[in-house]
Amino acid sequence: MHSLPPAGDAVAALQRSRSGRWQMLAVLAVCAAPVIASYFTYYVVRPEGRRNYGELVEPQRAIPAQASARTLGGAPRALESLRGQWLLVSVAPGACADACRNHLYLQRQLRESMGREKERLDWVWLVSDDAQLPDDIAPALGQATVLRVDSATLGAWLQPAAGQALADHLYVVDPMGHWMMRFPAHMDRAGAAKAKRDLERLLRASSSWDQPGRTDGAGQEQP
């Protein structure tokens, strides 16, 4: 005859068996979680694909090599000096009619709406001719970068949508100098709210590698 095991050993074995089953169930639950989540998302949430308000540019266009610009005072400046920051760019003749003024207003408001992240975004007006700027808009351009750039250089870098003019859009340029997004023509304030969401996503997605302020070749931050 075989002797029965001590009662204590039997209880311990039962506890180990129950513990093993719970561990197995836990492993199965972890393995099944992604499947359950995917079914829940598909059948219950059914999210639509994220839609950008701005049109992504493919392929992206880098700032033309050795392209030059001029400050409003006439001093030469390399267009590549704009690299190192996210840019929100408008293009318009110096006379700056109503559409131009609306873009400048929206650029300023969009930048300010970024809150603490606004130092990572510059708003830029590229003046496409030699016309004198209206005196009344000068005070509003204190935070803007304003450069004169000839039309050939602009055309080699930026491009409007079919049937639109270059001055009809706002353009987004990444810190490496690549034009990568174009907002719809004739954007109004309702469109600007959608553009803000695009800009917030871009700044958030790049926060691990993009820092405010530019650096020169020696690594010194530039204003």
Coordinates of C-alpha atoms in Angstrom, one line a residue:
M1 CA 0.0 0.0 0.0
H2 CA 1.1 3.5 -0.6
S3 CA 0.9 5.9 2.2
L4 CA -1.1 9.1 1.8
P5 CA 0.9 12.4 1.7
P6 CA 0.8 14.6 4.7
A7 CA -2.2 17.0 4.8
G8 CA 0.2 20.0 4.6
D9 CA 1.8 18.8 1.4
A10 CA -1.6 18.3 -0.2
V11 CA -2.7 21.8 0.6
A12 CA 0.5 23.3 -0.7
A13 CA 0.1 21.4 -3.9
L14 CA -3.4 22.6 -4.3
Q15 CA -2.3 26.2 -3.8
R16 CA 0.5 25.8 -6.4
S17 CA -2.0 24.4 -8.8
R18 CA -4.4 27.3 -8.3
S19 CA -1.5 29.8 -8.5
G20 CA -0.3 28.2 -11.8
R21 CA -3.8 28.5 -13.3
W22 CA -4.0 32.2 -12.3
Q23 CA -0.6 32.9 -13.8
M24 CA -1.6 31.1 -17.0
L25 CA -4.8 33.1 -17.2
A26 CA -2.8 36.3 -16.7
V27 CA -0.5 35.4 -19.5
L28 CA -3.4 34.7 -21.8
A29 CA -5.0 38.0 -20.9
V30 CA -1.9 39.9 -21.7
C31 CA -1.5 38.1 -25.0
A32 CA -5.2 38.6 -25.9
A33 CA -5.3 42.3 -24.9
P34 CA -4.1 43.7 -28.2
V35 CA -6.7 41.5 -30.0
I36 CA -9.5 42.6 -27.7
A37 CA -8.5 46.2 -28.1
S38 CA -8.4 46.0 -31.9
Y39 CA -11.9 44.4 -32.0
F40 CA -13.2 47.1 -29.6
T41 CA -11.7 49.8 -31.6
Y42 CA -13.0 48.4 -34.9
Y43 CA -16.5 47.5 -33.9
V44 CA -17.2 50.1 -31.1
V45 CA -15.0 53.1 -31.7
R46 CA -14.6 52.9 -35.5
P47 CA -12.2 55.9 -35.7
E48 CA -11.6 57.5 -39.1
G49 CA -8.1 58.2 -40.3
R50 CA -6.6 61.4 -39.0
R51 CA -7.0 64.2 -41.5
N52 CA -4.7 67.2 -41.7
Y53 CA -6.1 70.5 -42.5
G54 CA -2.9 71.4 -44.3
E55 CA -1.8 69.5 -47.4
L56 CA 1.4 67.5 -46.9
V57 CA 4.0 68.2 -49.6
E58 CA 5.6 65.2 -51.3
P59 CA 8.4 65.3 -52.0
Q60 CA 9.5 67.9 -49.5
R61 CA 11.4 70.8 -51.0
A62 CA 14.6 72.1 -49.3
I63 CA 15.5 75.8 -49.4
P64 CA 17.4 76.3 -52.7
A65 CA 21.1 76.0 -52.1
Q66 CA 22.9 79.4 -51.9
A67 CA 19.7 81.3 -52.4
S68 CA 19.9 84.9 -51.3
A69 CA 17.5 87.3 -49.8
R70 CA 17.6 90.9 -48.6
T71 CA 16.5 92.6 -45.4
L72 CA 14.2 95.6 -45.7
G73 CA 17.3 97.7 -45.3
G74 CA 18.9 96.1 -48.3
A75 CA 21.5 94.0 -46.5
P76 CA 22.1 90.6 -48.1
R77 CA 21.1 87.5 -46.1
A78 CA 21.3 83.8 -47.0
L79 CA 17.9 82.3 -47.2
E80 CA 19.3 79.2 -45.5
S81 CA 19.7 81.4 -42.4
L82 CA 16.0 80.7 -41.7
R83 CA 16.8 77.1 -40.9
G84 CA 16.7 75.9 -37.3
Q85 CA 13.2 76.8 -36.5
W86 CA 9.7 75.8 -37.6
L87 CA 8.5 78.5 -40.0
L88 CA 5.0 79.7 -40.9
V89 CA 5.6 81.6 -44.2
S90 CA 3.5 84.0 -46.2
V91 CA 4.4 85.5 -49.6
A92 CA 3.1 88.8 -50.9
P93 CA 4.2 92.0 -52.7
G94 CA 5.3 94.9 -50.5
A95 CA 2.1 96.9 -51.0
C96 CA 0.4 94.2 -48.8
A97 CA -3.2 94.3 -49.8
D98 CA -6.1 93.0 -47.7
A99 CA -5.2 89.3 -48.2
C100 CA -1.6 89.9 -47.2
R101 CA -2.7 91.7 -44.1
N102 CA -5.1 88.9 -43.2
H103 CA -2.2 86.4 -43.5
L104 CA 0.1 88.5 -41.4
Y105 CA -2.6 88.7 -38.7
L106 CA -3.3 85.0 -38.8
Q107 CA 0.5 84.2 -38.6
R108 CA 0.9 86.3 -35.5
Q109 CA -2.2 84.9 -33.9
L110 CA -1.2 81.3 -34.7
R111 CA 2.3 81.8 -33.2
E112 CA 0.9 83.4 -30.1
S113 CA -1.6 80.6 -29.7
M114 CA 1.3 78.1 -29.3
G115 CA 1.9 79.3 -25.8
R116 CA 5.2 78.1 -24.3
E117 CA 6.0 76.5 -27.7
K118 CA 5.8 79.7 -29.7
E119 CA 9.6 80.2 -29.5
R120 CA 10.0 77.2 -31.7
L121 CA 7.9 78.8 -34.5
D122 CA 8.9 81.9 -36.5
W123 CA 6.4 83.7 -38.7
V124 CA 8.0 84.9 -41.9
W125 CA 6.9 87.2 -44.6
L126 CA 8.8 86.9 -47.9
V127 CA 8.3 90.1 -49.9
S128 CA 8.2 89.2 -53.6
D129 CA 9.1 92.7 -55.0
D130 CA 10.8 96.0 -54.2
A131 CA 7.7 97.9 -53.3
Q132 CA 7.8 100.1 -50.2
L133 CA 5.9 98.6 -47.3
P134 CA 2.9 100.6 -46.0
D135 CA 3.9 102.6 -42.9
D136 CA 0.9 101.5 -40.9
I137 CA 1.8 97.8 -40.8
A138 CA 5.4 98.3 -39.6
P139 CA 4.5 98.3 -35.9
A140 CA 2.8 94.9 -36.2
L141 CA 5.8 93.3 -37.7
G142 CA 8.0 93.5 -34.6
Q143 CA 8.0 89.7 -34.0
A144 CA 8.1 88.8 -37.7
T145 CA 11.1 88.0 -40.0
V146 CA 10.6 90.0 -43.2
L147 CA 12.9 89.4 -46.2
R148 CA 12.8 90.3 -49.9
V149 CA 13.2 87.3 -52.2
D150 CA 13.0 87.3 -55.9
S151 CA 10.2 85.4 -57.7
A152 CA 12.6 82.9 -59.3
T153 CA 13.9 81.8 -55.9
L154 CA 10.4 81.6 -54.5
G155 CA 9.2 79.5 -57.4
A156 CA 12.1 77.1 -57.0
W157 CA 11.1 76.5 -53.3
L158 CA 7.4 77.1 -52.7
Q159 CA 4.5 76.2 -55.0
P160 CA 0.7 77.1 -54.8
A161 CA -2.1 74.6 -55.4
A162 CA -3.4 74.3 -58.9
G163 CA -5.3 77.4 -59.9
Q164 CA -4.0 79.4 -57.0
A165 CA -1.3 82.1 -56.7
L166 CA 1.8 81.8 -54.4
A167 CA 0.4 84.6 -52.2
D168 CA -2.9 82.7 -51.6
H169 CA -1.4 80.2 -49.0
L170 CA 0.5 79.9 -45.8
Y171 CA 3.4 77.5 -45.9
V172 CA 5.0 75.4 -43.2
V173 CA 8.7 74.7 -43.2
D174 CA 10.5 72.3 -40.8
P175 CA 13.6 73.2 -38.9
M176 CA 15.8 71.6 -41.5
G177 CA 14.5 74.0 -44.1
H178 CA 12.2 71.6 -45.9
W179 CA 8.8 73.0 -47.1
M180 CA 6.5 70.2 -45.9
M181 CA 2.9 71.6 -45.7
R182 CA 0.7 74.1 -47.4
F183 CA -2.5 75.4 -45.8
P184 CA -5.6 75.9 -48.1
A185 CA -5.8 79.2 -50.0
H186 CA -7.6 82.2 -48.6
M187 CA -7.6 80.8 -45.0
D188 CA -10.0 82.5 -42.7
R189 CA -10.2 82.4 -38.9
A190 CA -12.2 79.2 -38.9
G191 CA -9.5 77.6 -41.0
A192 CA -6.8 79.0 -38.7
A193 CA -8.3 77.0 -35.8
K194 CA -7.8 73.9 -37.8
A195 CA -4.3 75.0 -38.8
K196 CA -3.5 75.5 -35.1
R197 CA -4.2 71.8 -34.5
D198 CA -1.8 70.8 -37.3
L199 CA 0.9 73.1 -35.9
E200 CA 0.4 71.7 -32.4
R201 CA 0.8 68.2 -33.6
L202 CA 3.9 69.0 -35.5
L203 CA 5.5 70.8 -32.5
R204 CA 4.5 67.9 -30.2
A205 CA 5.8 65.2 -32.5
S206 CA 9.2 67.0 -32.9
S207 CA 9.6 68.0 -29.2
S208 CA 12.3 65.3 -28.7
W209 CA 14.7 66.7 -31.2
D210 CA 13.7 70.3 -31.9
Q211 CA 14.7 73.1 -29.5
P212 CA 13.8 76.8 -29.6
G213 CA 16.4 79.2 -31.1
R214 CA 18.9 78.7 -33.9
T215 CA 22.5 77.7 -33.7
D216 CA 25.4 78.7 -35.9
G217 CA 28.2 76.5 -37.0
A218 CA 30.0 76.9 -33.6
G219 CA 26.9 75.8 -31.8
Q220 CA 26.1 79.2 -30.5
E221 CA 22.4 80.0 -30.2
Q222 CA 21.2 82.8 -32.5
P223 CA 18.3 85.2 -31.7

